[in-house]
Structure formats: C-alpha cells, structure tokens
Coordinates of C-alpha atoms in Angstrom, one line a residue:
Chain A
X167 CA 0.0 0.0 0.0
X168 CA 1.5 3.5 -0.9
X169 CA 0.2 5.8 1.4
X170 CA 1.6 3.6 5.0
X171 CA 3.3 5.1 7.9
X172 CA 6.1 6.3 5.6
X173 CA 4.3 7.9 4.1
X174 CA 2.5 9.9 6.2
X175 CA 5.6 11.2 8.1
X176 CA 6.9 11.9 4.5
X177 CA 3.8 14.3 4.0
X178 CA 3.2 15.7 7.3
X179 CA 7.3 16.9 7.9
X180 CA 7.0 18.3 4.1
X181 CA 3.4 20.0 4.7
X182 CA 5.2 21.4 8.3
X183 CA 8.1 22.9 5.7
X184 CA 5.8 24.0 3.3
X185 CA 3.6 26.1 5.5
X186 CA 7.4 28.3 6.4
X187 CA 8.0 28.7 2.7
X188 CA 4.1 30.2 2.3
X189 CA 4.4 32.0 5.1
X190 CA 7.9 33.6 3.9
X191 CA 6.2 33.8 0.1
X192 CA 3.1 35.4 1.9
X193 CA 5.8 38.2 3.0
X194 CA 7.0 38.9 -0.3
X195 CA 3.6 38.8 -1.5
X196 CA 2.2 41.6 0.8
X197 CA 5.2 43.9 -0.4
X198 CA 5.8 43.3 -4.1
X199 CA 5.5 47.3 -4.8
X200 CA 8.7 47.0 -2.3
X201 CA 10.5 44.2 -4.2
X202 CA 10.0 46.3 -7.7
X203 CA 12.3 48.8 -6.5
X204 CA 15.3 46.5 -7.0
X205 CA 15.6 45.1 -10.2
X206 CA 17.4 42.0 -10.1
X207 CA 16.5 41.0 -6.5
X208 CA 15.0 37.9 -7.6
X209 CA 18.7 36.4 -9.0
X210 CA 19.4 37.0 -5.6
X211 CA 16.9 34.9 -3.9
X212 CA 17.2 31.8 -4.0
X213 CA 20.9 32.0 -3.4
X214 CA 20.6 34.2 -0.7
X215 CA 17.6 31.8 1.3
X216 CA 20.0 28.5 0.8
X217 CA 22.8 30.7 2.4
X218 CA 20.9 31.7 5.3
X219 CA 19.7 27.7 5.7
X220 CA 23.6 26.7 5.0
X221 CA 24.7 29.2 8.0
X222 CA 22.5 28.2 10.6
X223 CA 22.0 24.6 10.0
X224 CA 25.3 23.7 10.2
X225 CA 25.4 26.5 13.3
X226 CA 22.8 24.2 15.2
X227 CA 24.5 20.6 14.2
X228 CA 27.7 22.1 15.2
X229 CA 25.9 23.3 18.8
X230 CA 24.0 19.9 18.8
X231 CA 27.5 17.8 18.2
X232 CA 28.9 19.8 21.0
X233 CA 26.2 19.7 24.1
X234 CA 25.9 15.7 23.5
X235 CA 29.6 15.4 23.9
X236 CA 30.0 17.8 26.5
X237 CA 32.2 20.1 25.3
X238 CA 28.9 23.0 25.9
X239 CA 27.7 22.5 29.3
X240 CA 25.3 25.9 30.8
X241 CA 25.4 24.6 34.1
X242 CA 29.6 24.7 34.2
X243 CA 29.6 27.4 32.3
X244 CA 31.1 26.3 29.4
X245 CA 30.4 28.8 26.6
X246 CA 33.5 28.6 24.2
X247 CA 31.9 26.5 21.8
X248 CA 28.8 28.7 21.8
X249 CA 30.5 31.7 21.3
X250 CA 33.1 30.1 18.4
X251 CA 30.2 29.0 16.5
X252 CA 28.5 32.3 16.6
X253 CA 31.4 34.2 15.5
X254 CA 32.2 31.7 13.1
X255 CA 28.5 31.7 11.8
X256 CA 28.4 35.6 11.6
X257 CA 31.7 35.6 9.4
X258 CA 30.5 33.1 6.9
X259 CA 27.1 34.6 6.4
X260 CA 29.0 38.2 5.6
X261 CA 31.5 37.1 3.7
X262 CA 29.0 34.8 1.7
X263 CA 26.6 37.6 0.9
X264 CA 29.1 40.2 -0.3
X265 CA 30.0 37.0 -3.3
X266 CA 26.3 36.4 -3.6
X267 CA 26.0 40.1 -4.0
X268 CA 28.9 40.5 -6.6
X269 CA 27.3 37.0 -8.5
X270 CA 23.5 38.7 -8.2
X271 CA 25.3 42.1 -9.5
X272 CA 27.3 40.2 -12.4
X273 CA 24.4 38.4 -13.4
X274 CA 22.2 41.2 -13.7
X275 CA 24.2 43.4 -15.4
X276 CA 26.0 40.8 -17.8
X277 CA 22.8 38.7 -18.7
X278 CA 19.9 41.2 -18.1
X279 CA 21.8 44.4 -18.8
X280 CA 20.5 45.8 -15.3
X281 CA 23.1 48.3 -13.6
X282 CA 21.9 47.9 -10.1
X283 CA 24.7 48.3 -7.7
X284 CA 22.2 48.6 -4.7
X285 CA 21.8 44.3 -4.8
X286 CA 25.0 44.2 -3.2
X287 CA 24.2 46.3 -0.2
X288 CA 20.5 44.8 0.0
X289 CA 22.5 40.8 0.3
X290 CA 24.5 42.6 3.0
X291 CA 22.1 44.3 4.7
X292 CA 19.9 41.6 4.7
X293 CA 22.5 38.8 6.2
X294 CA 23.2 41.3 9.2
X295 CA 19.5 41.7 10.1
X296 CA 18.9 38.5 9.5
X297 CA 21.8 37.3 11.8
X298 CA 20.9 39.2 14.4
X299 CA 17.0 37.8 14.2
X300 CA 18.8 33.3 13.9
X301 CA 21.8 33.3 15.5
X302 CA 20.5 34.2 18.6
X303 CA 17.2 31.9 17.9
X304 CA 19.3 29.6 17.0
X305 CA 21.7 28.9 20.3
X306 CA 18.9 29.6 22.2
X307 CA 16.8 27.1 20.9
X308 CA 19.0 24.2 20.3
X309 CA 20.6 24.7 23.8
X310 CA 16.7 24.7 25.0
X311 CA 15.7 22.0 23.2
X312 CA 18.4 19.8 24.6
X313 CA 17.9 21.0 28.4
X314 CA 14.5 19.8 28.0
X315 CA 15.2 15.9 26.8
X316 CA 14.7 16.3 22.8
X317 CA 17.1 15.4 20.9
X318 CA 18.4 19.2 18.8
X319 CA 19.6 16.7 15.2
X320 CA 16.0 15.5 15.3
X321 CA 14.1 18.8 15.6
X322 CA 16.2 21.6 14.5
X323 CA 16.5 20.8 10.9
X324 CA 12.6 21.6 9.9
X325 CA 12.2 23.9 12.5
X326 CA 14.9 26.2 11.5
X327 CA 13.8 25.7 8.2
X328 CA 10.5 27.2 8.7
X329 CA 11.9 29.5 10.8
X330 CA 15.0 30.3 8.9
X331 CA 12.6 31.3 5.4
X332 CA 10.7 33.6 7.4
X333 CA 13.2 35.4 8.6
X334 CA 15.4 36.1 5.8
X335 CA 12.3 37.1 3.2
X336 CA 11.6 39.6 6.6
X337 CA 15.7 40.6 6.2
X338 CA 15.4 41.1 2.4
X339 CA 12.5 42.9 3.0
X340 CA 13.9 45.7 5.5
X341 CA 17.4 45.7 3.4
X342 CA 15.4 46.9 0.4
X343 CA 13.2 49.5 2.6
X344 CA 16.6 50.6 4.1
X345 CA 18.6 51.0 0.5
X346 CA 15.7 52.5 -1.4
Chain B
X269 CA 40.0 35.8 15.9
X270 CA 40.9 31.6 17.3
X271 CA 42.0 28.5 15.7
X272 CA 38.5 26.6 16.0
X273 CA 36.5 30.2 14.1
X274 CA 39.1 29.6 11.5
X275 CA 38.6 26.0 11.0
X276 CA 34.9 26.3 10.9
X277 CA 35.5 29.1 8.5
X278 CA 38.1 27.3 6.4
X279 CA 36.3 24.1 6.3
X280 CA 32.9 25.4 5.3
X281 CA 33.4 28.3 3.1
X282 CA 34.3 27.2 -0.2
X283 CA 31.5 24.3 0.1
X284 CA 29.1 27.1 0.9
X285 CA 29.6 29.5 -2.0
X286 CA 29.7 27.0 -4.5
X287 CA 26.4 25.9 -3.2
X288 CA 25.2 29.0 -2.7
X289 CA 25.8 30.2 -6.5
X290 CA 24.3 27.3 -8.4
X291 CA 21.5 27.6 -6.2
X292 CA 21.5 31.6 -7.6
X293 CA 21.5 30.2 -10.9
X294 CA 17.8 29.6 -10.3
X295 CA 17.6 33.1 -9.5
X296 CA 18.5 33.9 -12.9
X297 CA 15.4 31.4 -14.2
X298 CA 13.1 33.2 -12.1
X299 CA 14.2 36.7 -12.8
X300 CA 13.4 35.8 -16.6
X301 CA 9.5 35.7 -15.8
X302 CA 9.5 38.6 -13.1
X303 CA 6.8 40.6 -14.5
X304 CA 4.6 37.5 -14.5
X305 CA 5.6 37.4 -10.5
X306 CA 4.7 40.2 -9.5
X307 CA 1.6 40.3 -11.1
X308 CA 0.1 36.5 -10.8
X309 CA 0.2 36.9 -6.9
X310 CA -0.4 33.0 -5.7
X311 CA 2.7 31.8 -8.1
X312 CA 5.0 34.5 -6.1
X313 CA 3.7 32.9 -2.5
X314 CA 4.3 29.8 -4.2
X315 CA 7.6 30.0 -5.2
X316 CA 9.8 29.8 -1.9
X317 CA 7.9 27.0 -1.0
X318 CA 8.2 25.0 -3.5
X319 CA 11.7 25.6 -3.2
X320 CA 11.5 24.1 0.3
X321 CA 9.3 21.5 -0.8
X322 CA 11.5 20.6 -3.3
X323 CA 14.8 21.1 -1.3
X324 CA 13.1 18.2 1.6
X325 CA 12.1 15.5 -0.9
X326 CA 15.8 15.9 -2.1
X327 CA 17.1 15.4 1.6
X328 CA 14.4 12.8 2.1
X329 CA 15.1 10.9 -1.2
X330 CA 18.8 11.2 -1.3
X331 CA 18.6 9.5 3.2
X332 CA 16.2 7.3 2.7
X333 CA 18.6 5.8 -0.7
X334 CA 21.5 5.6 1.4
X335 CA 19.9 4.0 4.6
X336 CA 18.4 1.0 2.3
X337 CA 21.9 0.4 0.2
X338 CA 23.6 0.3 3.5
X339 CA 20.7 -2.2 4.8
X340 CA 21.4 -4.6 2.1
X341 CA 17.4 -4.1 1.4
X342 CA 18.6 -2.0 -2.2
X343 CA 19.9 -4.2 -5.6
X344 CA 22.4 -2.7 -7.4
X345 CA 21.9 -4.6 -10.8
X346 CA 18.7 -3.7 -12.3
X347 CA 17.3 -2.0 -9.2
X348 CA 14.2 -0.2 -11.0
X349 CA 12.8 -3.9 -11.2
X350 CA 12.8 -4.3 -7.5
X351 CA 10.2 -4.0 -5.0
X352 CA 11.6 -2.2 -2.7
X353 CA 12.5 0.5 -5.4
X354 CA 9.3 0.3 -6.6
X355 CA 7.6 0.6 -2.8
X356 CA 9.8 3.4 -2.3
X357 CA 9.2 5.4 -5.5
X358 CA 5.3 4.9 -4.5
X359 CA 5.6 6.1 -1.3
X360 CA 7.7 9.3 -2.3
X361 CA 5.2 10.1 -5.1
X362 CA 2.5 10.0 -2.6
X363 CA 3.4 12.3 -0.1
X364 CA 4.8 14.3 -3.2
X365 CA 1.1 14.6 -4.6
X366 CA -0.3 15.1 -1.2
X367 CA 2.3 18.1 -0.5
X368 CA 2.2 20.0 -3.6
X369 CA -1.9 20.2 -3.3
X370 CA -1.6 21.9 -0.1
X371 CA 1.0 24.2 -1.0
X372 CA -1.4 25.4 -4.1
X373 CA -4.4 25.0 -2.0
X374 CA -2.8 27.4 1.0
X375 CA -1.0 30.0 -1.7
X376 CA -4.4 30.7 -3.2
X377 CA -5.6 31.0 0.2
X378 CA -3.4 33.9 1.2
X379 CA -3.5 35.7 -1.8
X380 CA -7.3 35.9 -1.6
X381 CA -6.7 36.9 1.8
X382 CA -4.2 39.8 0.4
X383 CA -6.8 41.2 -1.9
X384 CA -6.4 38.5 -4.9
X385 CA -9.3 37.7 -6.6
X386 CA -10.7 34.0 -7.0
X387 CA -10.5 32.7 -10.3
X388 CA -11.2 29.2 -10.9
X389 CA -9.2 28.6 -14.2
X390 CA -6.6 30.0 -12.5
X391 CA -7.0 28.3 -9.3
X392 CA -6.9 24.8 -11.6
X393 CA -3.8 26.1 -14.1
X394 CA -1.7 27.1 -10.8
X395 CA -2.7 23.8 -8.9
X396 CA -2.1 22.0 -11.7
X397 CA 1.5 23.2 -12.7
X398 CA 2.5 22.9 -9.3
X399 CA 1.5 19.4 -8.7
X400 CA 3.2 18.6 -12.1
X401 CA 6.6 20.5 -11.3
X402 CA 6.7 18.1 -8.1
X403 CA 6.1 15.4 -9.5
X404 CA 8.5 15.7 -12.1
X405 CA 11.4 16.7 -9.8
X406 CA 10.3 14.6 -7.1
X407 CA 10.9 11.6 -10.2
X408 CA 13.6 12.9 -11.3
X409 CA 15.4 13.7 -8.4
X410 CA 15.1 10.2 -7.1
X411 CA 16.9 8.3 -10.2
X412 CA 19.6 11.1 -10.1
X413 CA 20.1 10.2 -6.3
X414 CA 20.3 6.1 -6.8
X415 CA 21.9 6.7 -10.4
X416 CA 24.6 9.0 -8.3
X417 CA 24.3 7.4 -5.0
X418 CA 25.9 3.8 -6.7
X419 CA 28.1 5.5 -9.2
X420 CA 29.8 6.9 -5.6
X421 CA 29.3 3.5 -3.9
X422 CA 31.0 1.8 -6.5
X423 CA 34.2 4.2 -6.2
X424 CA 34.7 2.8 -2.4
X425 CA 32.8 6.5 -1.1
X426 CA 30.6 7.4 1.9
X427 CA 27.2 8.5 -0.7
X428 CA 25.5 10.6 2.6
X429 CA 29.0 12.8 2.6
X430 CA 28.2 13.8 -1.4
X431 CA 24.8 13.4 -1.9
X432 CA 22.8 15.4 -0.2
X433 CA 24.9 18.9 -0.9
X434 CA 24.8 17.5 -4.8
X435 CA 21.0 16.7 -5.1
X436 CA 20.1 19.5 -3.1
X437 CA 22.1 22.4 -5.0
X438 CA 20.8 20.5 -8.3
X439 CA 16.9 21.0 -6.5
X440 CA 17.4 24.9 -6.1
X441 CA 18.4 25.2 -9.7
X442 CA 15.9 22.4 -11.3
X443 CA 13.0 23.6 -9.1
X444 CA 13.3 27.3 -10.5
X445 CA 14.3 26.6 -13.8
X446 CA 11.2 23.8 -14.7
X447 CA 8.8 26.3 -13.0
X448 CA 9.8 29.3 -14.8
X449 CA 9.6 27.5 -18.0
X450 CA 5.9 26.1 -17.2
X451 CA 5.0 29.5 -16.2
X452 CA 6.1 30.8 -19.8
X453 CA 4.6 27.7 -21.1
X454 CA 0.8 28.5 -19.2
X455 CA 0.6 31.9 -18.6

C-alpha cells in the first residue's frame, strides 16, 4: 500500500516545511511594490535563502555535536563552543553575501543588462539583520531543546527551516526598505 | 579571531559558496519571468515553497537511498525492477502529490486573503503546474540520487558525505528553472 506510515511522516514533515515557505512567500507577496524597487533582487533569492539555511543549520548541528559530547555545558559554564560557533556563523554569512552580492550584481548586469549596484548592499544588509534575528534563535533554541530531553539533530532541521525562510524574506525585505 | 573560528570558516566556506551560486543560478530562471511574479500573486507565495518542498524531498530521497543500500534491502543490478524500489518510488510520489496540493491550495488561500481575486481557471492552471513541477522533480530527483548514490558507492565512497549537498544544490536550480519554463509555457 503506498500511502503507509512512511508515508504519512513523509507528507506531514513536508506540509510542516511547506507552511514556512508560504508563510515567507506570503511576506513577499504583501510587499511586491517593495520588491520592484530593486531590479534584479530575484537572482538574488534563491541564493541568498539556501545561504541563510547553509549558516545556521550547520550552526545548530555544530551546537548539537557539541552539548551531547559535553564540550557546551550551561550549568559549568562552558560557553566557548557557543561563542566560536556564533562568530564563526556571523563571518561566513558576511563574507558569503558580499560573493552572492557581486554574482547577483554580475548576473544582472552581464545577462539582463541591469546596472543595479544597490543588490550588493540589499545581500548585506539583509544577512546582518537576519543574523541578528537566527543566531541568537538559534543557540537559544537548540541549547533549550536539549535541556528539555529532545534530541536538537531531530528537531532543529525543519524547525529552522521554517523559521529560517521567514526570517530572511523579513531581512530582504527591510534591506530593500533601508537601501531604497 | 581563534583556531577553531578559522577551522569552521576554512572548512565550510568554499563548500558554501559553490552551493550557494548554483542555487543563484535559479535566480537567474526566475528573474526571466518577473513581470509574471509580480503580477500572478499565488505563483510569487508559491515560489519559496516549492523551493522548500523541493529542497526536503531531495534530503528525504537522497537518506532514505542511502539507509536502504547500507541495509542490504537495495539491488544494485537492475534496481528499477525491484520492489523495494518500486515501494519506495510509491511512497515518495505520494506524499509528493499530497504536499504540492496543499502548497497550491494554501497560496491561493493567502493571496485571496491579500486582496487577490478568485478565479477558478486560475486556481486549476496554478494547482495544476504545481502538482506537475513536483512530481517531475520529485521523479527525477530520485533516479539522479540512486543513479549517483551507486556511481559513488562503486568508487569505495561514503554516498551521505556527497549526496545530499549534490542533489540539493541540483533542487534549487531544477525547481526554479522547470517552474519558470511552465509558467512561460501556461501563462
């Protein structure tokens, strides 16, 4: 039978990932006179949401890795790996979106013949607001998630998915209101 | 800045721009049919996620391969005449079908929320194409993973260390592209 337990849990963690991505396209769709302003901002897109899922995915594995061997323990106070892994995640992410940028620029201007410098400062932009919305969310919630018994490699994954869309359609949204 | 920021850096940079810019090449896709974004409202809520939906069943496909070759449970000569193949392409079809009617379904419902008018044509043209773009990748996706996932098996390698940053990448870029073409194609 083709619709068994498999399945269901197949269809039910994809509609849970779904619902982020509408709720991220509902976003976009309640500010498209916003999004018109920059030509070329839709190159950008995709690029720019599978960075943002890159950063802090591997962010909360790395956190995850780290509490169930012990090396990040709250109670001792044991914070290194925390604050590596945010420093680390908050270098990537800016040093990623000034390429994606530059790419998103190139692009543009080579292939569409759009001269739109303002794309690089609206992938910029955008990863520094949207840092300072998922790192934090991020360590908190995989360092909660494990004080309370659940296992963060299990759970994180969709969740910051979901999450993770929302916030960086929000991000790309302010960048463009801040630039224009 | 310390050793282990510069590791993580080092380590995970390269991996993550080359990622990151074939994923932008569907960018370039969707910028070609813009104009028909920003004015066919439920296909703009659509389109991050089906992206999503997309980027999960290539995660889900590319696991769910590995975990039955490593169980013995997955032939390696003429595999698309097994049954397990055959259960698992059923299953992942399923959900697939299930999936993309909700995300069509629920994009309609927020744009009418937004101001969009109802339009059944429309409704049936935008359900339709979505359901079909799934599908299709959702296929496809699944012979490039075991097709890929062997070739790598074969050549004495770990499959989950390539596979999942391979397919995935390959979604962003396949979802965007086949969508923007049956947009042109409909609309």
């Amino acid at each position: 039978m083709a619709f068994d337990k498999d399945s269901k849990e197949i269809a039910i963690g994809q509609i849970v990932t779904v619902t982020g991505g509408l709720l991220a396209g509902g976003a976009l769709a309640f500010y498209t006179d916003k999004i018109a302003l920059i030509p070329g901002i839709f190159v950008l897109l995709p690029g720019f949401l599978d960075m943002r899922g890159d950063v802090v995915g591997s962010l909360a594995a790395r956190l995850s890795s780290e509490l169930h061997i012990g090396s990040i323990d709250i109670a001792k106070q044991k914070r290194q790996g925390i604050r590596d892994g945010v420093v680390a995640a908050f270098l990537l992410s800016l040093a990623a979106s000034v390429i994606l940028g530059l790419v998103a620029y190139a692009a543009s201007y080579f292939i569409f013949k759009i001269n739109n410098p303002d794309i690089i400062w609206v992938a910029i932009i955008a990863t520094i607001v949207s840092n300072l919305i998922l790192i934090p969310l991020t360590v908190k919630s995989t360092v909660w998630f494990f004080a309370h018994g659940y296992d963060p490699d299990n759970v994180m994954g969709p969740y910051i998915t979901v999450v993770g869309d929302v916030a960086a359609i929000v991000s790309l949204l302010i960048a463009i209101v801040i630039v224009t | 800045m310390n050793k282990t920021v510069l590791t993580i850096f080092r380590e995970t940079f390269s991996v993550m721009i080359i990622s990151n810019i074939i994923s932008s090449l569907g960018g370039l896709a969707l910028h070609s049919v813009e104009k028909k974004l920003l004015i066919l409202l439920p296909i703009l809520i659509i389109v991050p996620g089906l992206n999503a939906l997309i980027g999960g069943f290539a995660s889900i496909v590319c696991s769910k391969f590995t975990t039955m070759l490593y169980l013995g449970e997955f032939p390696e000569g003429k595999w698309w005449q097994s049954h397990n193949f055959k259960a698992l392409f059923s299953k992942v079809m399923v959900a697939a079908l299930i999936s993309s009617m909700y995300l069509a379904i629920l994009a309609f419902v927020i744009a009418i929320l937004r101001g969009f008018r109802f339009n059944p044509p429309l409704f049936i043209k935008i359900t339709f194409m979505t359901i079909i773009s799934t599908l299709i990748l959702v296929a496809l996706l699944l012979l490039f993973s075991i097709v890929t996932g062997l070739y790598i098996y074969h050549k004495k390698h770990d499959p989950n260390s390539y596979l999942i940053p391979l397919v995935t990448s390959i979604a962003d870029v396949a979802t965007m592209a086949l969508f923007s073409v049956l947009l042109q194609f409909f609309f």
